[in-house]
Amino acid sequence: APADPDFADITVRQLLECNSGIHQMAFRDAIKALKESTESPRPSQPASMETLLSIVAEKAMDGDPGGPTDYGRTDYILLGQVAAKLSGSANFDAALKKLVLDPLHMTRTRGSRTKFETRNSDEAIQHTKDLGTAISAVHNDRRIVLEQYGNHNYEVFDGAGGISTAIVDLARLCAMFSCRTGNPVLPASTLVQMLTEAVASEAARGGHAHHGFDNPSGADPEFFLDKGGGLAGVGAGLYGKTGKFFIVIARNGDKLEDPDAPEDWKTPLYNKAKAINWAGQDMFPQFGMPSLSP
C-alpha cells in the first residue's frame, strides 16, 4: 500500500512530463539499499520488479502530483510498466518489440544484460576511464564487479534506458520521427501531437525529459529533438531536427568526467552531415531494413 495518499492521484501525463511528485531516485535507491543490506537473511539478488515497485510506493513522495518538474528516472520505469500492461505484454522489453522494434525492423535492439558473463557477444564492452568497480546488485554473493556490469540492475531499468542497441537502429528510430506517410509505428497525427505536446511541456515547465526528450522545440515539420544518456561508461545521445538531419553518437568512457571531451561535439558533426549530398541515398536496406516512406 502506498505510504502517500497522493500516489493514487498520479496520472500518465504527469509521468510523461516528469512532474509526478515521486522521489526520482527511489528506484535506484531501492536497488542500492537491497544490495548493501545487512539484514539476516540478506535479500535475494537480483531484486524483482515487483519488489522494487513496492519499495517505490512505500517511499514518501517529494511533492504533489503536477508539481515541479524533476528528471523522470523513476517516472519512466513506471511508464514502461504502463506500456507493458496496455499492450498486453509480459514486460517492457516485449512491449517495445511488439510496438516499435518489429514494425521498424530494428533487429539490433534488446534489453541490456547486467552481468558481464551473460552479455551478448556482439555488444561493445563499456567502461569508465578509471575502470571503476562496485558491489554487485545481481549476484547473491555481493561480489565486486565492474561498475557497468553489476552496479545497477539493467533488466528492471528497461523503461528508463536499460536497452542495448546499435547505432543504425537508433538512426532508424530518429528517421521515424520524420516519417509522415505510412509510418509503421505512429500515424502522422499522433506523431505530431506527441512532439507538439513535448515542446509545449518544455516551454511551460522547464527542466528536461518531457515526453522522452531533453530540450524539444520547434513545430511541425521541423521539431528539434535532443536526448542524452547518463549511465556511467556510455556517452550516448541523439540530436537533430525532423525533416532535416539527426546525429546519433555513442562513445565509451564518461563524457561528464573526461577532460579531453569537447564542449560542443554536436555542431562540427552536424556541419559535416550538412555538407554531404544525401539525395537518393537510402542506406537502410543495406542493413536489412526496408525503406521508410518518403
XYZ file of C-alpha atoms in Angstrom:
294
model
C 0.000 0.000 0.000
C 1.426 3.413 -0.935
C 2.682 5.408 2.023
C 1.466 8.668 0.488
C -2.233 9.031 -0.419
C -1.245 11.309 -3.334
C 0.337 8.291 -5.047
C -3.128 7.265 -6.296
C -3.613 10.666 -7.977
C -0.595 10.408 -10.300
C -1.550 10.471 -13.996
C 0.207 9.078 -17.055
C 0.603 12.641 -18.358
C 2.463 13.600 -15.172
C 4.811 10.654 -15.660
C 5.393 11.787 -19.274
C 6.068 15.358 -18.181
C 8.223 14.433 -15.155
C 6.045 16.117 -12.545
C 4.567 13.123 -10.730
C 5.897 14.165 -7.320
C 7.649 10.794 -6.883
C 11.176 10.836 -5.486
C 13.011 10.233 -8.760
C 15.937 8.343 -7.246
C 13.564 5.991 -5.413
C 14.073 3.098 -7.821
C 17.872 3.306 -7.918
C 17.989 3.888 -4.166
C 15.929 0.724 -3.654
C 18.423 -1.339 -5.676
C 21.323 0.182 -3.726
C 19.672 -0.402 -0.339
C 18.922 -4.055 -1.084
C 22.435 -4.859 -2.290
C 24.003 -3.135 0.730
C 21.542 -4.610 3.248
C 22.988 -6.208 6.387
C 19.745 -7.925 7.361
C 19.807 -11.644 8.024
C 18.978 -13.319 5.786
C 20.067 -10.777 3.200
C 17.559 -10.020 0.420
C 17.984 -12.267 -2.618
C 19.571 -10.676 -5.689
C 18.673 -9.532 -8.256
C 15.552 -7.874 -6.866
C 12.364 -8.440 -8.844
C 10.425 -5.630 -10.482
C 7.535 -6.284 -8.080
C 9.788 -5.876 -5.027
C 11.300 -2.649 -6.306
C 7.937 -1.158 -7.284
C 6.642 -1.922 -3.782
C 9.583 -0.058 -2.248
C 8.911 2.930 -4.533
C 5.250 3.014 -3.440
C 6.228 2.795 0.227
C 8.573 5.776 -0.011
C 7.281 9.234 0.880
C 6.779 11.414 -2.172
C 8.866 14.540 -2.787
C 5.882 16.681 -3.724
C 2.359 16.801 -5.049
C 1.380 15.272 -8.408
C 1.558 18.025 -11.015
C 4.141 19.989 -9.026
C 7.680 20.977 -10.095
C 9.487 19.160 -12.900
C 12.058 16.600 -11.777
C 14.020 14.459 -14.254
C 11.902 11.323 -14.572
C 14.227 8.452 -13.719
C 11.558 6.567 -11.776
C 8.672 8.036 -13.807
C 9.948 6.352 -16.966
C 10.308 2.977 -15.298
C 6.656 3.262 -14.242
C 5.713 4.291 -17.806
C 7.437 1.142 -19.027
C 5.127 -0.882 -16.811
C 2.110 1.005 -18.175
C 3.218 0.308 -21.761
C 3.580 -3.397 -20.994
C 0.150 -3.573 -19.369
C -1.674 -1.640 -22.112
C -0.068 -3.688 -24.894
C -0.810 -6.999 -23.185
C 2.906 -7.786 -22.929
C 4.795 -9.617 -20.193
C 7.247 -6.741 -19.700
C 8.525 -3.548 -21.297
C 11.056 -5.373 -23.499
C 8.240 -7.431 -25.038
C 6.082 -4.322 -25.470
C 8.924 -2.461 -27.164
C 9.494 -5.349 -29.572
C 5.795 -5.576 -30.411
C 5.079 -1.853 -30.773
C 8.339 -0.414 -32.149
C 11.158 -2.809 -32.970
C 9.318 -5.286 -35.202
C 7.377 -2.652 -37.195
C 10.616 -0.709 -37.826
C 12.673 -3.889 -38.487
C 15.091 -2.919 -35.706
C 16.818 -6.273 -35.145
C 19.834 -4.987 -33.198
C 17.979 -3.780 -30.109
C 17.336 -5.782 -26.955
C 17.203 -5.438 -23.186
C 20.609 -4.877 -21.619
C 22.237 -7.664 -19.629
C 23.717 -6.607 -16.320
C 26.132 -9.482 -15.758
C 29.283 -9.339 -17.857
C 29.143 -13.108 -18.315
C 25.641 -13.000 -19.844
C 26.081 -10.044 -22.215
C 25.668 -10.701 -25.917
C 28.884 -11.380 -27.819
C 28.144 -8.747 -30.481
C 27.923 -5.877 -27.981
C 30.700 -3.398 -27.301
C 32.265 -3.607 -23.850
C 31.622 -0.452 -21.825
C 33.901 1.023 -19.163
C 34.824 4.280 -17.470
C 38.319 5.738 -17.692
C 39.035 4.848 -14.070
C 37.818 1.244 -14.575
C 35.544 1.701 -11.561
C 34.070 -1.153 -9.526
C 31.006 -1.621 -7.340
C 29.129 -4.107 -5.157
C 27.010 -6.319 -7.385
C 23.251 -5.835 -7.393
C 22.695 -9.048 -9.359
C 24.890 -11.668 -7.636
C 23.787 -13.138 -4.303
C 27.368 -13.167 -3.006
C 27.600 -9.358 -3.476
C 30.893 -9.743 -5.306
C 32.891 -6.767 -6.553
C 32.121 -6.181 -10.236
C 32.908 -3.693 -12.993
C 30.710 -0.654 -12.465
C 28.965 -1.155 -15.823
C 28.257 -4.850 -15.194
C 26.552 -5.187 -11.848
C 26.330 -1.867 -10.021
C 22.746 -1.465 -11.270
C 20.132 -3.940 -12.448
C 19.553 -3.155 -16.116
C 16.911 -5.864 -16.520
C 14.491 -3.729 -14.493
C 15.757 -0.399 -15.841
C 14.301 -1.024 -19.297
C 11.626 1.693 -19.255
C 14.240 4.300 -18.308
C 17.055 3.180 -20.587
C 18.137 -0.380 -19.813
C 18.222 -1.058 -23.540
C 21.159 -2.152 -25.696
C 21.048 -1.031 -29.308
C 23.181 -0.491 -32.390
C 23.641 2.988 -33.830
C 21.899 2.011 -37.072
C 18.795 1.023 -35.096
C 18.808 4.297 -33.192
C 19.163 6.138 -36.510
C 16.114 4.226 -37.732
C 14.141 5.442 -34.713
C 15.191 9.040 -35.463
C 14.107 8.646 -39.087
C 10.688 7.510 -37.874
C 10.172 10.893 -36.188
C 10.321 12.497 -39.649
C 8.141 9.916 -41.434
C 4.656 11.356 -42.080
C 3.459 8.834 -44.710
C 2.922 5.154 -43.956
C 4.750 5.358 -40.626
C 4.756 1.768 -39.286
C 4.589 2.859 -35.633
C 2.774 6.189 -35.286
C 0.348 7.854 -37.720
C 1.287 11.419 -38.663
C -1.400 12.988 -36.465
C -0.266 11.056 -33.359
C 3.404 11.755 -34.033
C 2.814 15.492 -34.462
C 0.619 15.581 -31.348
C 3.279 13.821 -29.246
C 6.089 16.125 -30.355
C 3.908 19.255 -30.080
C 2.977 18.336 -26.502
C 6.637 17.679 -25.677
C 7.534 21.186 -26.883
C 4.604 22.736 -25.009
C 5.539 20.955 -21.784
C 9.164 22.058 -22.100
C 8.100 25.683 -22.665
C 5.633 25.665 -19.774
C 7.586 23.701 -17.176
C 11.300 23.983 -17.987
C 13.658 21.236 -16.878
C 14.162 18.405 -19.318
C 12.999 14.907 -20.400
C 9.450 15.936 -21.292
C 7.846 13.094 -23.273
C 11.295 11.495 -23.518
C 13.270 14.438 -24.974
C 15.710 16.679 -23.159
C 15.161 20.035 -24.890
C 12.396 19.747 -27.504
C 11.482 22.860 -29.500
C 10.106 23.944 -32.876
C 6.951 22.904 -34.683
C 5.883 20.550 -37.456
C 7.565 19.713 -39.780
C 10.800 20.814 -38.039
C 10.899 19.716 -34.415
C 14.278 19.960 -32.686
C 14.898 16.851 -30.555
C 17.764 16.099 -28.205
C 18.370 13.170 -25.861
C 21.449 12.128 -23.947
C 22.288 9.208 -21.698
C 23.752 9.343 -18.215
C 24.697 5.764 -17.317
C 28.390 5.548 -16.453
C 30.522 4.284 -19.321
C 28.084 5.178 -22.094
C 28.085 8.679 -23.573
C 25.222 8.059 -25.999
C 22.807 10.544 -27.483
C 20.828 11.865 -30.432
C 20.445 15.402 -31.716
C 18.662 16.898 -34.715
C 15.553 18.123 -36.499
C 12.694 16.186 -38.032
C 12.761 16.510 -41.805
C 16.443 17.520 -41.631
C 19.394 15.719 -40.005
C 19.911 13.687 -36.868
C 23.294 12.946 -35.351
C 23.484 9.736 -33.286
C 26.613 9.018 -31.271
C 27.804 6.501 -28.698
C 31.185 6.811 -27.034
C 32.865 4.822 -24.298
C 34.019 6.284 -21.007
C 32.251 9.034 -19.072
C 31.535 12.202 -21.039
C 30.970 14.178 -17.833
C 34.393 13.426 -16.368
C 36.610 13.203 -19.455
C 38.858 16.317 -19.602
C 39.535 15.650 -23.295
C 35.860 15.581 -24.271
C 34.920 18.568 -26.467
C 32.438 21.026 -25.008
C 30.475 21.075 -28.250
C 30.634 17.873 -30.308
C 27.273 18.415 -31.958
C 27.969 21.451 -34.162
C 31.014 20.098 -36.066
C 29.315 16.741 -36.667
C 26.115 18.444 -37.781
C 28.057 20.653 -40.207
C 29.789 17.600 -41.674
C 26.415 15.903 -42.186
C 25.017 19.004 -43.917
C 27.953 19.028 -46.338
C 27.094 15.541 -47.660
C 24.660 15.126 -50.557
C 22.198 12.608 -49.147
C 19.722 12.801 -52.048
C 18.559 9.349 -53.164
C 20.849 7.553 -50.709
C 18.561 5.398 -48.581
C 21.074 3.205 -46.803
C 18.654 1.369 -44.507
C 18.243 -1.541 -46.990
C 21.983 -2.179 -46.634
C 21.245 -3.100 -43.018
C 18.279 -5.358 -43.739
C 15.644 -2.670 -43.191
C 13.014 -1.768 -45.806
C 12.769 1.857 -46.899
C 10.567 4.135 -44.871
C 8.010 6.064 -46.890
C 9.333 9.316 -48.444
